[in-house]
Short mmCIF file of C-alpha atoms in Angstrom, two decimals:
data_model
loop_
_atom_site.label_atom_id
_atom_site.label_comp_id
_atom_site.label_asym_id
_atom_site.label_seq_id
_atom_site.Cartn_x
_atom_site.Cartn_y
_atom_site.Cartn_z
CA UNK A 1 0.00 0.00 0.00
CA UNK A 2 1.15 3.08 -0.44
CA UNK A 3 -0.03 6.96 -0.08
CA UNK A 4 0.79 9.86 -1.87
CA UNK A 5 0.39 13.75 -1.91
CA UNK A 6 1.59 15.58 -4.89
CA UNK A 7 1.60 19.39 -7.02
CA UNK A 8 0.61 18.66 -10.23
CA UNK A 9 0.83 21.73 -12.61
CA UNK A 10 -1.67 19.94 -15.51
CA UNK A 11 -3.99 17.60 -14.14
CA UNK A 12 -5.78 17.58 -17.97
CA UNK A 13 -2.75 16.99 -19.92
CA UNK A 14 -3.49 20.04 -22.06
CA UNK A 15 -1.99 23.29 -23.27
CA UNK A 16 -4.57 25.71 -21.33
CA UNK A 17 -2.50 24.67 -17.35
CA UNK A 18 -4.92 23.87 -14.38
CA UNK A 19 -2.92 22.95 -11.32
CA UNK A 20 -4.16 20.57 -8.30
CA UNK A 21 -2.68 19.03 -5.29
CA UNK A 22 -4.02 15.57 -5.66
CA UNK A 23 -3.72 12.65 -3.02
CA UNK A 24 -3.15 9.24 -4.43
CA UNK A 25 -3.89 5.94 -2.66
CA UNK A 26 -2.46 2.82 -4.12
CA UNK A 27 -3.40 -0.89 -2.98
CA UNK A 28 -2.22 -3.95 -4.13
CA UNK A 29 -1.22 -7.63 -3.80
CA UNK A 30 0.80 -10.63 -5.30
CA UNK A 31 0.58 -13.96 -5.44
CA UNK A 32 3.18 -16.39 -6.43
CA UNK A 33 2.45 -20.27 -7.53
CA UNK A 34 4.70 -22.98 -8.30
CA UNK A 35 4.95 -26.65 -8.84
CA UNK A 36 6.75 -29.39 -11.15
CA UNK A 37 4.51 -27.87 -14.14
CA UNK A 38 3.79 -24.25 -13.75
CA UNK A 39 5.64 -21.22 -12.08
CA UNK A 40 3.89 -18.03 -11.75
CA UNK A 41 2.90 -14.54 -10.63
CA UNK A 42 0.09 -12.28 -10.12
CA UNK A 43 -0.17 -8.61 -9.06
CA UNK A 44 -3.36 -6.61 -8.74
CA UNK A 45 -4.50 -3.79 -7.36
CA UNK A 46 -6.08 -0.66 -6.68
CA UNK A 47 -5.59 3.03 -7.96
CA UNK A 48 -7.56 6.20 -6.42
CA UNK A 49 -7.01 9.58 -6.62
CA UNK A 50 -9.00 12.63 -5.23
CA UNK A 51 -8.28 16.12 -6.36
CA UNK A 52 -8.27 18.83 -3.71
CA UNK A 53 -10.01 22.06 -5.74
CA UNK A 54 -11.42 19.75 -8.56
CA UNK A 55 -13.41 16.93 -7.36
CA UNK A 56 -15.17 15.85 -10.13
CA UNK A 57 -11.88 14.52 -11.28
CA UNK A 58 -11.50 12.20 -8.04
CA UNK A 59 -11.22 8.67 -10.09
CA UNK A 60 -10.62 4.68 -8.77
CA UNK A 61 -8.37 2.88 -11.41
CA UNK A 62 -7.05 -0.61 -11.77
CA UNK A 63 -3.97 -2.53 -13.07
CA UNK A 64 -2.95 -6.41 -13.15
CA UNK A 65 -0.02 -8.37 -14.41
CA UNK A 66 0.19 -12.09 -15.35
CA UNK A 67 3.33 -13.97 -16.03
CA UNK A 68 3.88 -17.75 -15.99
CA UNK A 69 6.45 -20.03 -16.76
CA UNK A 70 5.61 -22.87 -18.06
CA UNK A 71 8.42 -24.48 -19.44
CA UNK A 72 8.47 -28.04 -17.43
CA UNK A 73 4.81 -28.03 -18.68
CA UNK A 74 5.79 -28.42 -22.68
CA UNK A 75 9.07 -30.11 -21.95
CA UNK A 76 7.57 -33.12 -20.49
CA UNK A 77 5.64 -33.00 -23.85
CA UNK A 78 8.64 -32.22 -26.65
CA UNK A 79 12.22 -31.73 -25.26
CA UNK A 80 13.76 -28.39 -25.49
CA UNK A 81 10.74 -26.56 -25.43
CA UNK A 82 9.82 -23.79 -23.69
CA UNK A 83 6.73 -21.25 -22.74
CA UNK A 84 5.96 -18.18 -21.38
CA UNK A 85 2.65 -16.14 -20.69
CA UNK A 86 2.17 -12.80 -20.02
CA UNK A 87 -0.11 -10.22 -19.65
CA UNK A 88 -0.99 -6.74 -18.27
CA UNK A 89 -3.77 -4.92 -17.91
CA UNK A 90 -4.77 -1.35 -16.92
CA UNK A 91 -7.49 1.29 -16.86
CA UNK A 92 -6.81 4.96 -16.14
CA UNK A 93 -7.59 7.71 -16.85
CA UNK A 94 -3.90 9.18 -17.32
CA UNK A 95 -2.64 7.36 -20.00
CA UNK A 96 1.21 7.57 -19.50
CA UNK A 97 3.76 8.68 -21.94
CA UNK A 98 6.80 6.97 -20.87
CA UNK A 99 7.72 3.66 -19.66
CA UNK A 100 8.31 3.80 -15.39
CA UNK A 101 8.48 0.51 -12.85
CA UNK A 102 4.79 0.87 -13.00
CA UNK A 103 4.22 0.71 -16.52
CA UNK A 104 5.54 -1.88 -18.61
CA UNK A 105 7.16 -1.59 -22.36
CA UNK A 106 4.26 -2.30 -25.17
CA UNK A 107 3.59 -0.20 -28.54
CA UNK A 108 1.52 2.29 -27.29
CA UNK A 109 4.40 4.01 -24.42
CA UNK A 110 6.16 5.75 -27.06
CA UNK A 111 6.11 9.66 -25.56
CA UNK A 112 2.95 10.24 -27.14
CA UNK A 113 0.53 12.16 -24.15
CA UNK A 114 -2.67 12.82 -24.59
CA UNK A 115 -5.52 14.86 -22.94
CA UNK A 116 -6.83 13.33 -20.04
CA UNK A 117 -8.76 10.58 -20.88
CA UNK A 118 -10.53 7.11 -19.48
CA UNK A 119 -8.62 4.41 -21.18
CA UNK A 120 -8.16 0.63 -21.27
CA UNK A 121 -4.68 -0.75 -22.17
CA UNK A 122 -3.80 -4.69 -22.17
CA UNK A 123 -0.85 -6.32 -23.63
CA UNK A 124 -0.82 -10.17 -23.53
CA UNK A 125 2.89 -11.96 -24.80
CA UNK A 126 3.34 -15.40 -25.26
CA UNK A 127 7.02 -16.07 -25.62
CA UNK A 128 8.20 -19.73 -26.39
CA UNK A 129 12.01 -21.01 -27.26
CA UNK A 130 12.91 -24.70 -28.74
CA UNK A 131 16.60 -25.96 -28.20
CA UNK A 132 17.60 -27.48 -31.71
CA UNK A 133 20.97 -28.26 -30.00
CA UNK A 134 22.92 -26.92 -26.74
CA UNK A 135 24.16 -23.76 -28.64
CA UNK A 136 21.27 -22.82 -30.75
CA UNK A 137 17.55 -22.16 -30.34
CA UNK A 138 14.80 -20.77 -32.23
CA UNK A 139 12.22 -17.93 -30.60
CA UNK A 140 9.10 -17.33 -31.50
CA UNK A 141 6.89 -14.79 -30.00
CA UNK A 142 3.33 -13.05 -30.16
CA UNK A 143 1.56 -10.30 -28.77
CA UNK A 144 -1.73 -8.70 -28.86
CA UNK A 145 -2.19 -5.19 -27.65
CA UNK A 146 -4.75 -2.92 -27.38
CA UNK A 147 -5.70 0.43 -26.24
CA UNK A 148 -9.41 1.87 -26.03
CA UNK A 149 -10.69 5.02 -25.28
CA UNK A 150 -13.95 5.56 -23.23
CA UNK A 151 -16.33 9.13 -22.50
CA UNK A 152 -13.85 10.75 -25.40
CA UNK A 153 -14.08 14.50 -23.90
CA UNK A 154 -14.11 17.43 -26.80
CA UNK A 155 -10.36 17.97 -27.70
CA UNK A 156 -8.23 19.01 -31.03
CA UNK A 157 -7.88 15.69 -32.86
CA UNK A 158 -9.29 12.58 -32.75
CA UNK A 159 -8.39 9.82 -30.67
CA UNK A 160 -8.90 5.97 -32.18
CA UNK A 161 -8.85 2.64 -30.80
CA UNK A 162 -5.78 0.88 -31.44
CA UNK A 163 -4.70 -3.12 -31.80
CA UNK A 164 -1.64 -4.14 -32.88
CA UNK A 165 -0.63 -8.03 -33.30
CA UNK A 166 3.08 -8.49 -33.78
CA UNK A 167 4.38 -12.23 -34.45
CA UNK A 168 8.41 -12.25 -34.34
CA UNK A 169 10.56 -15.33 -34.87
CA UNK A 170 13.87 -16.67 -35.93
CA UNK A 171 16.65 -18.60 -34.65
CA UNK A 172 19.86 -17.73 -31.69
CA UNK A 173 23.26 -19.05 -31.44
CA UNK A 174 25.46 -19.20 -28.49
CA UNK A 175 28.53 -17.84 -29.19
CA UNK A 176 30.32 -18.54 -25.55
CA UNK A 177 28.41 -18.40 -22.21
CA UNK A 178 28.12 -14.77 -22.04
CA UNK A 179 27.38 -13.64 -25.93
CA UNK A 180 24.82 -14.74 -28.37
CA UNK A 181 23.64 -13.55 -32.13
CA UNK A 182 20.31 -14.34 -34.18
CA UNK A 183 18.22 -13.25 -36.89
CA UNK A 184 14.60 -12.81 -36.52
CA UNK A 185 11.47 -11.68 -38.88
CA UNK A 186 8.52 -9.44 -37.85
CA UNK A 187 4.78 -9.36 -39.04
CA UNK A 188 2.47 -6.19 -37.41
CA UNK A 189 -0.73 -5.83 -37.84
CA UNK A 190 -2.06 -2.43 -36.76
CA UNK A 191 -6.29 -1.74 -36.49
CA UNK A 192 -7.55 1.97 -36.26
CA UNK A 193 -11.00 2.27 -35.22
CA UNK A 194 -12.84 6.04 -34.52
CA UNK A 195 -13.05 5.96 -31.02
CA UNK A 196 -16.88 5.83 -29.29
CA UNK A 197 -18.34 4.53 -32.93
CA UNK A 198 -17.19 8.06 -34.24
CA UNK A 199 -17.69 8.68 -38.37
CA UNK A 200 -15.86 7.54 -40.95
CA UNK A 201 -14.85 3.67 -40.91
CA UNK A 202 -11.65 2.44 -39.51
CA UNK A 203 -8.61 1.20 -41.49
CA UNK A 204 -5.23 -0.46 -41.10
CA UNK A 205 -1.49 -1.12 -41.71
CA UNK A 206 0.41 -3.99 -42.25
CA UNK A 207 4.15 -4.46 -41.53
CA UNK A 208 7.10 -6.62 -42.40
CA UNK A 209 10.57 -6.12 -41.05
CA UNK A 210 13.69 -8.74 -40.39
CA UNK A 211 16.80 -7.72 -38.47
CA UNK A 212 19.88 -9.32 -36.33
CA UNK A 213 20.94 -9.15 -32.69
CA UNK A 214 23.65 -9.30 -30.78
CA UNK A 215 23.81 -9.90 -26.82
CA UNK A 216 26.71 -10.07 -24.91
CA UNK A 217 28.56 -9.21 -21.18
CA UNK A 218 31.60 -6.91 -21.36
CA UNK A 219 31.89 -7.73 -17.83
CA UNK A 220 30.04 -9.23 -14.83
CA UNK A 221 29.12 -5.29 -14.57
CA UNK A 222 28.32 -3.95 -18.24
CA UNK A 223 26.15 -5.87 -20.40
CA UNK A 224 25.16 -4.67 -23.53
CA UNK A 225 22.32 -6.00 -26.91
CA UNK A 226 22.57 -4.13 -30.87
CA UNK A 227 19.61 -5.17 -32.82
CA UNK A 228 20.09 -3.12 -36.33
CA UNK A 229 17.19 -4.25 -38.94
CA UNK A 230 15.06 -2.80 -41.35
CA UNK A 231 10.65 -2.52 -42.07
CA UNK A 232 8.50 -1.72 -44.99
CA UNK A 233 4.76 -0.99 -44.60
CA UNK A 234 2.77 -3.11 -47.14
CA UNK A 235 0.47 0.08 -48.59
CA UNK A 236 4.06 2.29 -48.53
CA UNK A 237 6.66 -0.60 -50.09
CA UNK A 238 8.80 2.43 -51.48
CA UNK A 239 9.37 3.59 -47.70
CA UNK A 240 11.90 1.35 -46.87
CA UNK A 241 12.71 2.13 -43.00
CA UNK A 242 15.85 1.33 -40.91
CA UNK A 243 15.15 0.16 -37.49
CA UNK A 244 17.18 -0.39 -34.25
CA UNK A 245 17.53 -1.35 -30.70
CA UNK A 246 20.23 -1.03 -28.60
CA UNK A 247 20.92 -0.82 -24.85
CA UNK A 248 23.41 -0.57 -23.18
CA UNK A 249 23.71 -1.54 -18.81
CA UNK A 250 25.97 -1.48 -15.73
CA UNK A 251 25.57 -2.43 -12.72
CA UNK A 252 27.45 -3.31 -9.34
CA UNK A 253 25.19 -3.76 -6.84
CA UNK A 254 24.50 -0.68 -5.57
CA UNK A 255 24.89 1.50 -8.81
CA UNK A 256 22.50 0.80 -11.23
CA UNK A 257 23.25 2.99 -14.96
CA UNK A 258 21.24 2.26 -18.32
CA UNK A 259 21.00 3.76 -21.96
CA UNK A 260 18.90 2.11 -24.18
CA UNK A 261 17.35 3.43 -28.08
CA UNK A 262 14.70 2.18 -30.36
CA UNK A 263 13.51 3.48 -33.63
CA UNK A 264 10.33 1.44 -35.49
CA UNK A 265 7.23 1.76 -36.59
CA UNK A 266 4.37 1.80 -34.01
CA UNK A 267 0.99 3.07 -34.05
CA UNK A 268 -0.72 6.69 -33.81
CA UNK A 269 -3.73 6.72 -31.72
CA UNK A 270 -3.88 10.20 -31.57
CA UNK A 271 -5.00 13.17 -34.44
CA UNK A 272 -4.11 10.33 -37.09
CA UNK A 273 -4.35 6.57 -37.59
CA UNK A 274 -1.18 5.43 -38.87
CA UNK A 275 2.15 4.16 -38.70
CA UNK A 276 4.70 5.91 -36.86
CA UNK A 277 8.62 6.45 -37.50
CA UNK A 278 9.50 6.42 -33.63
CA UNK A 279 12.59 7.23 -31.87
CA UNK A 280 12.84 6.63 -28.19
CA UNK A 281 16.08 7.44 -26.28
CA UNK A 282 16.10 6.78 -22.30
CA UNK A 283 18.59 7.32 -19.87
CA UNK A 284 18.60 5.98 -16.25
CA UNK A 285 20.48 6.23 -13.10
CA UNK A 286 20.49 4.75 -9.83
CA UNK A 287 22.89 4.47 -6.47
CA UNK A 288 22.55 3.93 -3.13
CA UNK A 289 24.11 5.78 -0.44
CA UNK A 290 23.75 3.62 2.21
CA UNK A 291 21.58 0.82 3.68
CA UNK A 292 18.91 3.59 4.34
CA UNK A 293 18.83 6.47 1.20
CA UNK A 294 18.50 5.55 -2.60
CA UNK A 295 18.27 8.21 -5.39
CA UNK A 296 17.86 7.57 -8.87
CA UNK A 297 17.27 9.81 -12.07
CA UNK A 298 15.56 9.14 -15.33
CA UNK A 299 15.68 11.05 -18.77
CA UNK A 300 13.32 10.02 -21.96
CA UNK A 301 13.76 11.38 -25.35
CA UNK A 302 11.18 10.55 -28.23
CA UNK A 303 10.48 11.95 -31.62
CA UNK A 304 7.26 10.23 -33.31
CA UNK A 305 6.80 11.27 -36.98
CA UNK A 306 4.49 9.85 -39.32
CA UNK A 307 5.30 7.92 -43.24
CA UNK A 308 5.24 10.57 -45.93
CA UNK A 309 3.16 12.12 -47.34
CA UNK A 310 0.89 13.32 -43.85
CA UNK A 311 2.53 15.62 -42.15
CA UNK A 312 2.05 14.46 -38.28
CA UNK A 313 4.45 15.16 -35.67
CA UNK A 314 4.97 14.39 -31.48
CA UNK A 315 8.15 15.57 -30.22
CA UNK A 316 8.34 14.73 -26.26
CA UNK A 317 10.56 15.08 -22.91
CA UNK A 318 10.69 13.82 -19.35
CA UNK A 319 12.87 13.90 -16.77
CA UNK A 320 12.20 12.81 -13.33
CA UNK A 321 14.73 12.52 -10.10
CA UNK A 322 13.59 10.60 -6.85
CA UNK A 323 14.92 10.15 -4.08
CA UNK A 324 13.98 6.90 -1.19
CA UNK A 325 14.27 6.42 2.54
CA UNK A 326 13.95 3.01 4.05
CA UNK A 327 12.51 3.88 7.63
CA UNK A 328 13.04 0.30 8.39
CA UNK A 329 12.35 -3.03 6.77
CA UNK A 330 9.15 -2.64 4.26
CA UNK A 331 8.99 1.35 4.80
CA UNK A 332 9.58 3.15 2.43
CA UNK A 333 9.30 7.31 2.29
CA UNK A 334 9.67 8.89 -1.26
CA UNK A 335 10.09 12.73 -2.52
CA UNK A 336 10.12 13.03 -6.37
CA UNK A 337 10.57 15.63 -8.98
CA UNK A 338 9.21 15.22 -12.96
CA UNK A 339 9.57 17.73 -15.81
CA UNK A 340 7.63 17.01 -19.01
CA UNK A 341 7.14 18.70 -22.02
CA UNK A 342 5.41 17.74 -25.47
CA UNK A 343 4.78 19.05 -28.67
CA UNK A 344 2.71 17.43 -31.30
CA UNK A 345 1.05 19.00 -34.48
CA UNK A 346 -0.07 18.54 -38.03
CA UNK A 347 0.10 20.49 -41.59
CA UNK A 348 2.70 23.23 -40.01
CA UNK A 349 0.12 23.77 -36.91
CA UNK A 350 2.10 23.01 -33.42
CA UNK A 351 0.77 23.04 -29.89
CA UNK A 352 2.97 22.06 -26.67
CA UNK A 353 2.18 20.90 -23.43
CA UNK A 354 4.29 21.04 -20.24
CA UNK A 355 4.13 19.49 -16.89
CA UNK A 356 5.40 19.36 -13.60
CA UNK A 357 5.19 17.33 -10.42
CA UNK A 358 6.31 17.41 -7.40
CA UNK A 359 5.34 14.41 -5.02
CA UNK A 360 5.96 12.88 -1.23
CA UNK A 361 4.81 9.09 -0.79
CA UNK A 362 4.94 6.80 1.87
CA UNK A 363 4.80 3.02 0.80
CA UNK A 364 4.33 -0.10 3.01
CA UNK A 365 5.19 -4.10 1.61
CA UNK A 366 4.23 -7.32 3.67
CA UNK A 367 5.58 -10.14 2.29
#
């Protein structure tokens, strides 16, 4: 459980400012399960806020997470095979821009913020791997994600409802205990809908894209992953795009330092329906002092622009520092600072938004 009072400069996400101090109540719970056949874990819980001088904004949210293993399960069936589940689920009505330990990495955090807004997000993964031989394997993963918008308030531009299915596989090779390279190939499938049964009909985009990775450990500290490839949407085939991933982490036990960049092609949910060029750069820190104090920083970078020839653009940056006192075992105190701004717009017409937070929490575990 945890509870939280914060400033918030733009509780509507928009470029007209309306400031609040809002108190936010969080409770949760996890449950872990394992046997000879499955091993698993579920979180769920509760999300409340209530807004001091605007209480018709006072809200009760939810989010849940899913993920089993079940590899002993399908090896007892075919040797060398393995599964795993997963799935998350939330509905707020503050859809976030950036991924944070709360929110987990799907197609839909790429630093695009929009108005406030009720919305339902779920992103369900099955991952599964099958050892040809004790060096090489072959992955193949799916996902299904969507993101729905409910009460759409008046606002400039359109939101839509949004479901991408992605289906990546191709084989890995063990190059020595500590570095590995593979190929894989991508299929995305990308639904628009109007959001709340608008007008006009929906429509879609379909994308292929192959690409090879490389994983490896400089040291027991730095580890590091390149993923260089390239994509092609089917209804733009003379768009050839580049893509990438690459991340870069170090870590000694009480320093924690990460740098990690994307570019591909995700969805727009917001003014247009389409396929986006995104870039995504994000920068973390984190050290503790001592057994008792524990700061850490994070900076995110992302510039969203859509396939020629519409003119759609979302520019965006955060930066948030917080800093953690264990009172004693389970206690946890928290003061944080976030900076955000954005800037999206369409046919040469720009608007920005900015926030900023400032926020003291107090947080309680049992295990």
């Amino acid at each position: 459980m945890s509870v939280s009072e914060r400033y918030d400069s733009n509780i509507l996400f928009t470029p007209n400012k309306m400031s609040d101090y809002v108190t936010n109540i969080r409770a949760g719970a996890r449950t872990q399960y394992r046997n000879d056949v499955v091993d698993g874990t579920l979180t769920g819980g509760l999300i409340g806020e209530v807004y001091a001088r605007n209480p018709g904004l006072n809200y009760v949210g939810t989010d849940a997470n899913i993920n089993a293993n079940l590899d002993n399960a399908v090896g007892w069936m075919i040797r060398g095979l393995g599964l795993t589940v997963m799935d998350s689920f939330m509905y707020t009505p503050q859809p976030p821009a950036f991924i944070t330990p709360e929110v987990p990495p799907s197609s839909f955090i790429r630093g695009i913020q929009i108005a406030r807004n009720n919305t339902l997000m779920n992103n369900a993964n099955v991952m599964s791997t099958y050892a040809m031989s004790p060096l090489a394997q072959f992955n193949v993963s799916y996902s299904h994600q969507m993101m729905k918008f409910l009460d759409q308030i008046e606002r400039a531009g359109a939101l839509f409802d949004t479901t991408v299915q992605s289906l990546t596989a191709g084989p890995e090779y063990h190059l020595a205990p500590t570095q590995s390279i593979g190929a894989s190939y991508q299929y995305q499938y990308m639904l628009f809908e109007p959001s709340g049964g608008g007008g006009g009909g929906g429509s879609s985009a379909v994308i292929h894209g192959a690409g090879v990775i490389w994983k490896g450990a400089f040291s027991r500290e730095l580890t590091a992953e390149v993923s260089p490839g390239i994509a092609v949407v089917t209804n733009n085939p003379g768009d050839l795009q580049w893509t990438a991933r690459a991340l870069l982490q170090w870590s000694d036990g009480r320093t924690t330092a990460g740098l990690s960049y994307t570019r591909g092609l995700f969805p727009s949910y917001f003014i247009n329906a389409s396929a986006l060029i995104s870039d995504n750069v994000s920068v973390s820190l984190s050290k503790r002092l001592n057994s008792q104090w524990n700061i850490s920083a994070q900076f995110d970078y992302a510039n969203n622009r859509s396939l020629p020839p519409a003119d759609l653009r979302f520019e965006s940056f955060g930066q948030t520092v917080v800093v953690n006192y264990d009172l004693f075992q389970g206690l946890v105190v928290s003061a944080s600072l976030s900076y955000n701004y954005f800037v999206y717009g369409t046919g040469g017409a720009e608007v920005s938004v900015s926030r900023e937070t400032a926020m003291l929490s107090l947080r309680k575990q049992w295990n």
